[in-house]
């Protein structure tokens, strides 16, 4: 066994209850507590991501590494595979101590690229073997894997949407390998986030062709999933921009239209990131509700933006109000299936103590757990649902149902109005009352 890395943290983060003052104890996340028929862990299926927490050193476009990640930097240059193994060991020490059931990775978070494609694959395979051992030893599971198709310079002009077909082919090969690795590790989902699948300027971009390329690429991935018998869900993660000026998977609605066009609605779902929703000019609540309505909801990347910063700052989630409304839509729709809540969140650059990574995840898990209590109470109480249903009650009438079924033309409705059809009577939408009702659930969640 390697030396422990998080030496100041006990074997397990305990549940201390709402009045606990210890920063290294949960106040709300009690994995085995049953809420509306499922444990908190089953409802939330929380995951830790390897990239922000273990493959990022705190550097930003303006400054160098600040975080204490001894497997990055010089050690990674001198002995890349040894460093990667050390990183993986630290990640699993973290996961075990925190007690989260899942993790997520990019291929390049597990193993660094080699001198050529074959060496990159061999390196990944070696680290996947090592990961498999950690999974067997700890009982932790893989929520999803994904291929990093955005860091290497070959992907500067996109992966699937690159003007050069050789890049398309390279990306396809990389996804093939990463999907198989995800399958080997028993992954519940496979994610495609199109970081560079967009454009910097329309002056050099053939939009139509690039979208067709993306459709072809996604179809290849779905075909391969079936060929190898991968039982997990293929997920696309919408994001409006950053790093590109415009990304093709802008928001849930754009992804839905895209899936329809390429006949993939039954094959692909969405991984909704809270901060991406905000960047697209939506609420998290909106994105979840839209995906639920379209039947393509899959999973969540839990994080938070900053009201005054217009980019993907990936803070740990701290707003119960925000997450409760999204969770409410998820629970109304029957809850998660293969998806989960992945903390796609990173420390602030000044959070340099090793324990900060625990504090951040504990705070995030407590926010999620409390939001779950709020959402479950709203579903069980049923008054929000009842009011929503009542609002549409007119559509239950026989005449209205026949219009909806397509049994009236525009001209017939015109005639009906001319013949003295009733003047509709305005009714209150009761928004403030409903918001006050939600506030009550937030106040009382226990
Ligand atoms: C970046 C994305 C990324 C995906 C995985 O903004 O959120 O982290 O979740 O590639
Ligand atoms: Ni994400
Ligand atoms: Ni993101």
JSON list of C-alpha atoms in Angstrom, two decimals, residues 253-405:
[
{"chain": "A", "resi": 253, "resn": "UNK", "atom": "CA", "xyz": [-33.21, 22.20, -26.39]},
{"chain": "A", "resi": 254, "resn": "UNK", "atom": "CA", "xyz": [-30.40, 22.39, -28.96]},
{"chain": "A", "resi": 255, "resn": "UNK", "atom": "CA", "xyz": [-29.26, 18.86, -28.12]},
{"chain": "A", "resi": 256, "resn": "UNK", "atom": "CA", "xyz": [-32.84, 17.59, -28.40]},
{"chain": "A", "resi": 257, "resn": "UNK", "atom": "CA", "xyz": [-33.20, 19.10, -31.86]},
{"chain": "A", "resi": 258, "resn": "UNK", "atom": "CA", "xyz": [-29.85, 17.61, -32.84]},
{"chain": "A", "resi": 259, "resn": "UNK", "atom": "CA", "xyz": [-30.82, 14.14, -31.58]},
{"chain": "A", "resi": 260, "resn": "UNK", "atom": "CA", "xyz": [-34.09, 14.32, -33.50]},
{"chain": "A", "resi": 261, "resn": "UNK", "atom": "CA", "xyz": [-32.34, 15.30, -36.69]},
{"chain": "A", "resi": 262, "resn": "UNK", "atom": "CA", "xyz": [-29.97, 12.34, -36.47]},
{"chain": "A", "resi": 263, "resn": "UNK", "atom": "CA", "xyz": [-32.58, 9.91, -35.16]},
{"chain": "A", "resi": 264, "resn": "UNK", "atom": "CA", "xyz": [-30.81, 9.39, -31.84]},
{"chain": "A", "resi": 265, "resn": "UNK", "atom": "CA", "xyz": [-33.53, 10.42, -29.38]},
{"chain": "A", "resi": 266, "resn": "UNK", "atom": "CA", "xyz": [-33.96, 6.88, -28.07]},
{"chain": "A", "resi": 267, "resn": "UNK", "atom": "CA", "xyz": [-30.22, 6.30, -27.79]},
{"chain": "A", "resi": 268, "resn": "UNK", "atom": "CA", "xyz": [-28.73, 9.38, -26.16]},
{"chain": "A", "resi": 269, "resn": "UNK", "atom": "CA", "xyz": [-29.62, 11.42, -23.08]},
{"chain": "A", "resi": 270, "resn": "UNK", "atom": "CA", "xyz": [-28.19, 14.56, -21.51]},
{"chain": "A", "resi": 271, "resn": "UNK", "atom": "CA", "xyz": [-25.79, 15.23, -18.66]},
{"chain": "A", "resi": 272, "resn": "UNK", "atom": "CA", "xyz": [-26.88, 18.60, -17.32]},
{"chain": "A", "resi": 273, "resn": "UNK", "atom": "CA", "xyz": [-24.32, 20.80, -15.60]},
{"chain": "A", "resi": 274, "resn": "UNK", "atom": "CA", "xyz": [-25.67, 23.49, -13.30]},
{"chain": "A", "resi": 275, "resn": "UNK", "atom": "CA", "xyz": [-23.15, 26.14, -14.33]},
{"chain": "A", "resi": 276, "resn": "UNK", "atom": "CA", "xyz": [-23.61, 25.36, -18.04]},
{"chain": "A", "resi": 277, "resn": "UNK", "atom": "CA", "xyz": [-27.34, 25.98, -17.64]},
{"chain": "A", "resi": 278, "resn": "UNK", "atom": "CA", "xyz": [-26.59, 29.40, -16.16]},
{"chain": "A", "resi": 279, "resn": "UNK", "atom": "CA", "xyz": [-24.14, 30.23, -18.95]},
{"chain": "A", "resi": 280, "resn": "UNK", "atom": "CA", "xyz": [-26.82, 29.35, -21.52]},
{"chain": "A", "resi": 281, "resn": "UNK", "atom": "CA", "xyz": [-29.08, 31.94, -19.88]},
{"chain": "A", "resi": 282, "resn": "UNK", "atom": "CA", "xyz": [-31.27, 29.34, -18.18]},
{"chain": "A", "resi": 283, "resn": "UNK", "atom": "CA", "xyz": [-31.86, 28.11, -14.66]},
{"chain": "A", "resi": 284, "resn": "UNK", "atom": "CA", "xyz": [-30.79, 24.61, -13.67]},
{"chain": "A", "resi": 285, "resn": "UNK", "atom": "CA", "xyz": [-34.50, 24.06, -13.00]},
{"chain": "A", "resi": 286, "resn": "UNK", "atom": "CA", "xyz": [-35.32, 24.91, -16.62]},
{"chain": "A", "resi": 287, "resn": "UNK", "atom": "CA", "xyz": [-32.74, 22.57, -18.10]},
{"chain": "A", "resi": 288, "resn": "UNK", "atom": "CA", "xyz": [-33.87, 19.64, -15.96]},
{"chain": "A", "resi": 289, "resn": "UNK", "atom": "CA", "xyz": [-37.55, 20.31, -16.66]},
{"chain": "A", "resi": 290, "resn": "UNK", "atom": "CA", "xyz": [-36.86, 20.57, -20.40]},
{"chain": "A", "resi": 291, "resn": "UNK", "atom": "CA", "xyz": [-34.94, 17.29, -20.46]},
{"chain": "A", "resi": 292, "resn": "UNK", "atom": "CA", "xyz": [-37.66, 15.58, -18.44]},
{"chain": "A", "resi": 293, "resn": "UNK", "atom": "CA", "xyz": [-40.33, 16.88, -20.80]},
{"chain": "A", "resi": 294, "resn": "UNK", "atom": "CA", "xyz": [-38.37, 15.63, -23.81]},
{"chain": "A", "resi": 295, "resn": "UNK", "atom": "CA", "xyz": [-37.63, 12.29, -22.15]},
{"chain": "A", "resi": 296, "resn": "UNK", "atom": "CA", "xyz": [-33.85, 12.72, -22.45]},
{"chain": "A", "resi": 297, "resn": "UNK", "atom": "CA", "xyz": [-32.81, 13.44, -18.87]},
{"chain": "A", "resi": 298, "resn": "UNK", "atom": "CA", "xyz": [-29.77, 11.38, -17.87]},
{"chain": "A", "resi": 299, "resn": "UNK", "atom": "CA", "xyz": [-27.41, 12.75, -15.25]},
{"chain": "A", "resi": 300, "resn": "UNK", "atom": "CA", "xyz": [-26.18, 15.90, -13.48]},
{"chain": "A", "resi": 301, "resn": "UNK", "atom": "CA", "xyz": [-22.84, 17.65, -13.14]},
{"chain": "A", "resi": 302, "resn": "UNK", "atom": "CA", "xyz": [-23.34, 19.37, -9.81]},
{"chain": "A", "resi": 303, "resn": "UNK", "atom": "CA", "xyz": [-21.59, 22.70, -9.38]},
{"chain": "A", "resi": 304, "resn": "UNK", "atom": "CA", "xyz": [-22.36, 26.41, -9.30]},
{"chain": "A", "resi": 305, "resn": "UNK", "atom": "CA", "xyz": [-21.37, 29.49, -11.22]},
{"chain": "A", "resi": 306, "resn": "UNK", "atom": "CA", "xyz": [-20.95, 32.96, -9.87]},
{"chain": "A", "resi": 307, "resn": "UNK", "atom": "CA", "xyz": [-23.62, 35.56, -10.54]},
{"chain": "A", "resi": 308, "resn": "UNK", "atom": "CA", "xyz": [-21.09, 38.12, -11.65]},
{"chain": "A", "resi": 309, "resn": "UNK", "atom": "CA", "xyz": [-18.75, 35.90, -13.64]},
{"chain": "A", "resi": 310, "resn": "UNK", "atom": "CA", "xyz": [-19.75, 34.80, -17.10]},
{"chain": "A", "resi": 311, "resn": "UNK", "atom": "CA", "xyz": [-17.69, 31.65, -17.36]},
{"chain": "A", "resi": 312, "resn": "UNK", "atom": "CA", "xyz": [-17.54, 28.11, -16.07]},
{"chain": "A", "resi": 313, "resn": "UNK", "atom": "CA", "xyz": [-16.09, 28.72, -12.60]},
{"chain": "A", "resi": 314, "resn": "UNK", "atom": "CA", "xyz": [-17.15, 25.27, -11.33]},
{"chain": "A", "resi": 315, "resn": "UNK", "atom": "CA", "xyz": [-17.70, 26.18, -7.69]},
{"chain": "A", "resi": 316, "resn": "UNK", "atom": "CA", "xyz": [-18.97, 23.54, -5.34]},
{"chain": "A", "resi": 317, "resn": "UNK", "atom": "CA", "xyz": [-22.76, 23.77, -5.05]},
{"chain": "A", "resi": 318, "resn": "UNK", "atom": "CA", "xyz": [-23.94, 25.81, -2.07]},
{"chain": "A", "resi": 319, "resn": "UNK", "atom": "CA", "xyz": [-27.49, 26.83, -2.92]},
{"chain": "A", "resi": 320, "resn": "UNK", "atom": "CA", "xyz": [-30.24, 24.58, -1.57]},
{"chain": "A", "resi": 321, "resn": "UNK", "atom": "CA", "xyz": [-32.88, 26.72, -3.29]},
{"chain": "A", "resi": 322, "resn": "UNK", "atom": "CA", "xyz": [-31.30, 26.22, -6.71]},
{"chain": "A", "resi": 323, "resn": "UNK", "atom": "CA", "xyz": [-30.73, 22.49, -6.44]},
{"chain": "A", "resi": 324, "resn": "UNK", "atom": "CA", "xyz": [-34.08, 21.73, -4.76]},
{"chain": "A", "resi": 325, "resn": "UNK", "atom": "CA", "xyz": [-36.03, 22.85, -7.80]},
{"chain": "A", "resi": 326, "resn": "UNK", "atom": "CA", "xyz": [-33.97, 20.71, -10.17]},
{"chain": "A", "resi": 327, "resn": "UNK", "atom": "CA", "xyz": [-34.20, 17.75, -7.80]},
{"chain": "A", "resi": 328, "resn": "UNK", "atom": "CA", "xyz": [-37.95, 18.29, -7.55]},
{"chain": "A", "resi": 329, "resn": "UNK", "atom": "CA", "xyz": [-38.27, 17.80, -11.32]},
{"chain": "A", "resi": 330, "resn": "UNK", "atom": "CA", "xyz": [-36.07, 14.71, -11.15]},
{"chain": "A", "resi": 331, "resn": "UNK", "atom": "CA", "xyz": [-38.10, 13.13, -8.34]},
{"chain": "A", "resi": 332, "resn": "UNK", "atom": "CA", "xyz": [-41.42, 14.03, -10.00]},
{"chain": "A", "resi": 333, "resn": "UNK", "atom": "CA", "xyz": [-40.16, 12.13, -13.03]},
{"chain": "A", "resi": 334, "resn": "UNK", "atom": "CA", "xyz": [-39.35, 9.02, -10.99]},
{"chain": "A", "resi": 335, "resn": "UNK", "atom": "CA", "xyz": [-35.75, 9.76, -9.96]},
{"chain": "A", "resi": 336, "resn": "UNK", "atom": "CA", "xyz": [-32.37, 8.88, -11.41]},
{"chain": "A", "resi": 337, "resn": "UNK", "atom": "CA", "xyz": [-31.78, 5.64, -13.28]},
{"chain": "A", "resi": 338, "resn": "UNK", "atom": "CA", "xyz": [-28.20, 5.22, -14.58]},
{"chain": "A", "resi": 339, "resn": "UNK", "atom": "CA", "xyz": [-27.30, 8.86, -13.83]},
{"chain": "A", "resi": 340, "resn": "UNK", "atom": "CA", "xyz": [-25.97, 10.48, -10.69]},
{"chain": "A", "resi": 341, "resn": "UNK", "atom": "CA", "xyz": [-24.70, 13.76, -9.29]},
{"chain": "A", "resi": 342, "resn": "UNK", "atom": "CA", "xyz": [-21.09, 14.21, -10.31]},
{"chain": "A", "resi": 343, "resn": "UNK", "atom": "CA", "xyz": [-19.20, 16.99, -8.57]},
{"chain": "A", "resi": 344, "resn": "UNK", "atom": "CA", "xyz": [-17.75, 18.68, -11.64]},
{"chain": "A", "resi": 345, "resn": "UNK", "atom": "CA", "xyz": [-16.46, 21.30, -9.25]},
{"chain": "A", "resi": 346, "resn": "UNK", "atom": "CA", "xyz": [-13.08, 22.63, -8.34]},
{"chain": "A", "resi": 347, "resn": "UNK", "atom": "CA", "xyz": [-11.44, 24.26, -5.38]},
{"chain": "A", "resi": 348, "resn": "UNK", "atom": "CA", "xyz": [-10.64, 27.94, -5.44]},
{"chain": "A", "resi": 349, "resn": "UNK", "atom": "CA", "xyz": [-6.98, 28.48, -6.20]},
{"chain": "A", "resi": 350, "resn": "UNK", "atom": "CA", "xyz": [-6.26, 29.58, -2.64]},
{"chain": "A", "resi": 351, "resn": "UNK", "atom": "CA", "xyz": [-7.75, 26.47, -1.04]},
{"chain": "A", "resi": 352, "resn": "UNK", "atom": "CA", "xyz": [-4.37, 24.86, -0.71]},
{"chain": "A", "resi": 353, "resn": "UNK", "atom": "CA", "xyz": [-4.74, 22.60, 2.33]},
{"chain": "A", "resi": 354, "resn": "UNK", "atom": "CA", "xyz": [-5.22, 18.92, 1.63]},
{"chain": "A", "resi": 355, "resn": "UNK", "atom": "CA", "xyz": [-8.30, 18.94, 3.85]},
{"chain": "A", "resi": 356, "resn": "UNK", "atom": "CA", "xyz": [-9.90, 21.65, 1.65]},
{"chain": "A", "resi": 357, "resn": "UNK", "atom": "CA", "xyz": [-10.81, 18.99, -0.90]},
{"chain": "A", "resi": 358, "resn": "UNK", "atom": "CA", "xyz": [-12.78, 17.17, 1.80]},
{"chain": "A", "resi": 359, "resn": "UNK", "atom": "CA", "xyz": [-14.39, 20.33, 3.13]},
{"chain": "A", "resi": 360, "resn": "UNK", "atom": "CA", "xyz": [-15.53, 21.25, -0.37]},
{"chain": "A", "resi": 361, "resn": "UNK", "atom": "CA", "xyz": [-17.08, 17.86, -1.12]},
{"chain": "A", "resi": 362, "resn": "UNK", "atom": "CA", "xyz": [-18.69, 17.62, 2.32]},
{"chain": "A", "resi": 363, "resn": "UNK", "atom": "CA", "xyz": [-20.30, 21.03, 1.82]},
{"chain": "A", "resi": 364, "resn": "UNK", "atom": "CA", "xyz": [-21.44, 20.03, -1.67]},
{"chain": "A", "resi": 365, "resn": "UNK", "atom": "CA", "xyz": [-22.89, 16.72, -0.47]},
{"chain": "A", "resi": 366, "resn": "UNK", "atom": "CA", "xyz": [-24.69, 18.46, 2.39]},
{"chain": "A", "resi": 367, "resn": "UNK", "atom": "CA", "xyz": [-26.20, 20.94, -0.06]},
{"chain": "A", "resi": 368, "resn": "UNK", "atom": "CA", "xyz": [-27.38, 18.08, -2.26]},
{"chain": "A", "resi": 369, "resn": "UNK", "atom": "CA", "xyz": [-28.75, 16.08, 0.67]},
{"chain": "A", "resi": 370, "resn": "UNK", "atom": "CA", "xyz": [-30.70, 19.00, 2.06]},
{"chain": "A", "resi": 371, "resn": "UNK", "atom": "CA", "xyz": [-32.05, 19.78, -1.42]},
{"chain": "A", "resi": 372, "resn": "UNK", "atom": "CA", "xyz": [-33.16, 16.17, -1.66]},
{"chain": "A", "resi": 373, "resn": "UNK", "atom": "CA", "xyz": [-35.10, 16.53, 1.60]},
{"chain": "A", "resi": 374, "resn": "UNK", "atom": "CA", "xyz": [-36.79, 19.68, 0.26]},
{"chain": "A", "resi": 375, "resn": "UNK", "atom": "CA", "xyz": [-37.63, 18.08, -3.09]},
{"chain": "A", "resi": 376, "resn": "UNK", "atom": "CA", "xyz": [-38.91, 14.85, -1.55]},
{"chain": "A", "resi": 377, "resn": "UNK", "atom": "CA", "xyz": [-41.12, 16.80, 0.86]},
{"chain": "A", "resi": 378, "resn": "UNK", "atom": "CA", "xyz": [-42.57, 18.81, -2.03]},
{"chain": "A", "resi": 379, "resn": "UNK", "atom": "CA", "xyz": [-43.33, 15.65, -3.99]},
{"chain": "A", "resi": 380, "resn": "UNK", "atom": "CA", "xyz": [-44.85, 13.84, -0.99]},
{"chain": "A", "resi": 381, "resn": "UNK", "atom": "CA", "xyz": [-46.94, 16.83, 0.01]},
{"chain": "A", "resi": 382, "resn": "UNK", "atom": "CA", "xyz": [-48.28, 17.07, -3.53]},
{"chain": "A", "resi": 383, "resn": "UNK", "atom": "CA", "xyz": [-49.74, 20.56, -3.29]},
{"chain": "A", "resi": 384, "resn": "UNK", "atom": "CA", "xyz": [-47.45, 22.02, -5.96]},
{"chain": "A", "resi": 385, "resn": "UNK", "atom": "CA", "xyz": [-48.36, 19.19, -8.30]},
{"chain": "A", "resi": 386, "resn": "UNK", "atom": "CA", "xyz": [-52.05, 19.57, -7.53]},
{"chain": "A", "resi": 387, "resn": "UNK", "atom": "CA", "xyz": [-51.98, 23.27, -8.32]},
{"chain": "A", "resi": 388, "resn": "UNK", "atom": "CA", "xyz": [-50.16, 22.70, -11.55]},
{"chain": "A", "resi": 389, "resn": "UNK", "atom": "CA", "xyz": [-52.71, 20.08, -12.58]},
{"chain": "A", "resi": 390, "resn": "UNK", "atom": "CA", "xyz": [-55.63, 22.31, -11.61]},
{"chain": "A", "resi": 391, "resn": "UNK", "atom": "CA", "xyz": [-54.25, 25.06, -13.82]},
{"chain": "A", "resi": 392, "resn": "UNK", "atom": "CA", "xyz": [-54.89, 22.92, -16.90]},
{"chain": "A", "resi": 393, "resn": "UNK", "atom": "CA", "xyz": [-58.15, 21.41, -15.79]},
{"chain": "A", "resi": 394, "resn": "UNK", "atom": "CA", "xyz": [-60.04, 23.06, -18.67]},
{"chain": "A", "resi": 395, "resn": "UNK", "atom": "CA", "xyz": [-58.28, 20.69, -21.05]},
{"chain": "A", "resi": 396, "resn": "UNK", "atom": "CA", "xyz": [-60.13, 17.75, -19.47]},
{"chain": "A", "resi": 397, "resn": "UNK", "atom": "CA", "xyz": [-63.40, 18.92, -21.05]},
{"chain": "A", "resi": 398, "resn": "UNK", "atom": "CA", "xyz": [-64.65, 16.92, -24.01]},
{"chain": "A", "resi": 399, "resn": "UNK", "atom": "CA", "xyz": [-64.54, 19.76, -26.52]},
{"chain": "A", "resi": 400, "resn": "UNK", "atom": "CA", "xyz": [-61.01, 20.84, -25.58]},
{"chain": "A", "resi": 401, "resn": "UNK", "atom": "CA", "xyz": [-59.78, 17.26, -25.76]},
{"chain": "A", "resi": 402, "resn": "UNK", "atom": "CA", "xyz": [-61.13, 16.95, -29.26]},
{"chain": "A", "resi": 403, "resn": "UNK", "atom": "CA", "xyz": [-59.27, 20.10, -30.34]},
{"chain": "A", "resi": 404, "resn": "UNK", "atom": "CA", "xyz": [-56.09, 18.70, -28.86]},
{"chain": "A", "resi": 405, "resn": "UNK", "atom": "CA", "xyz": [-56.64, 15.44, -30.72]}
]
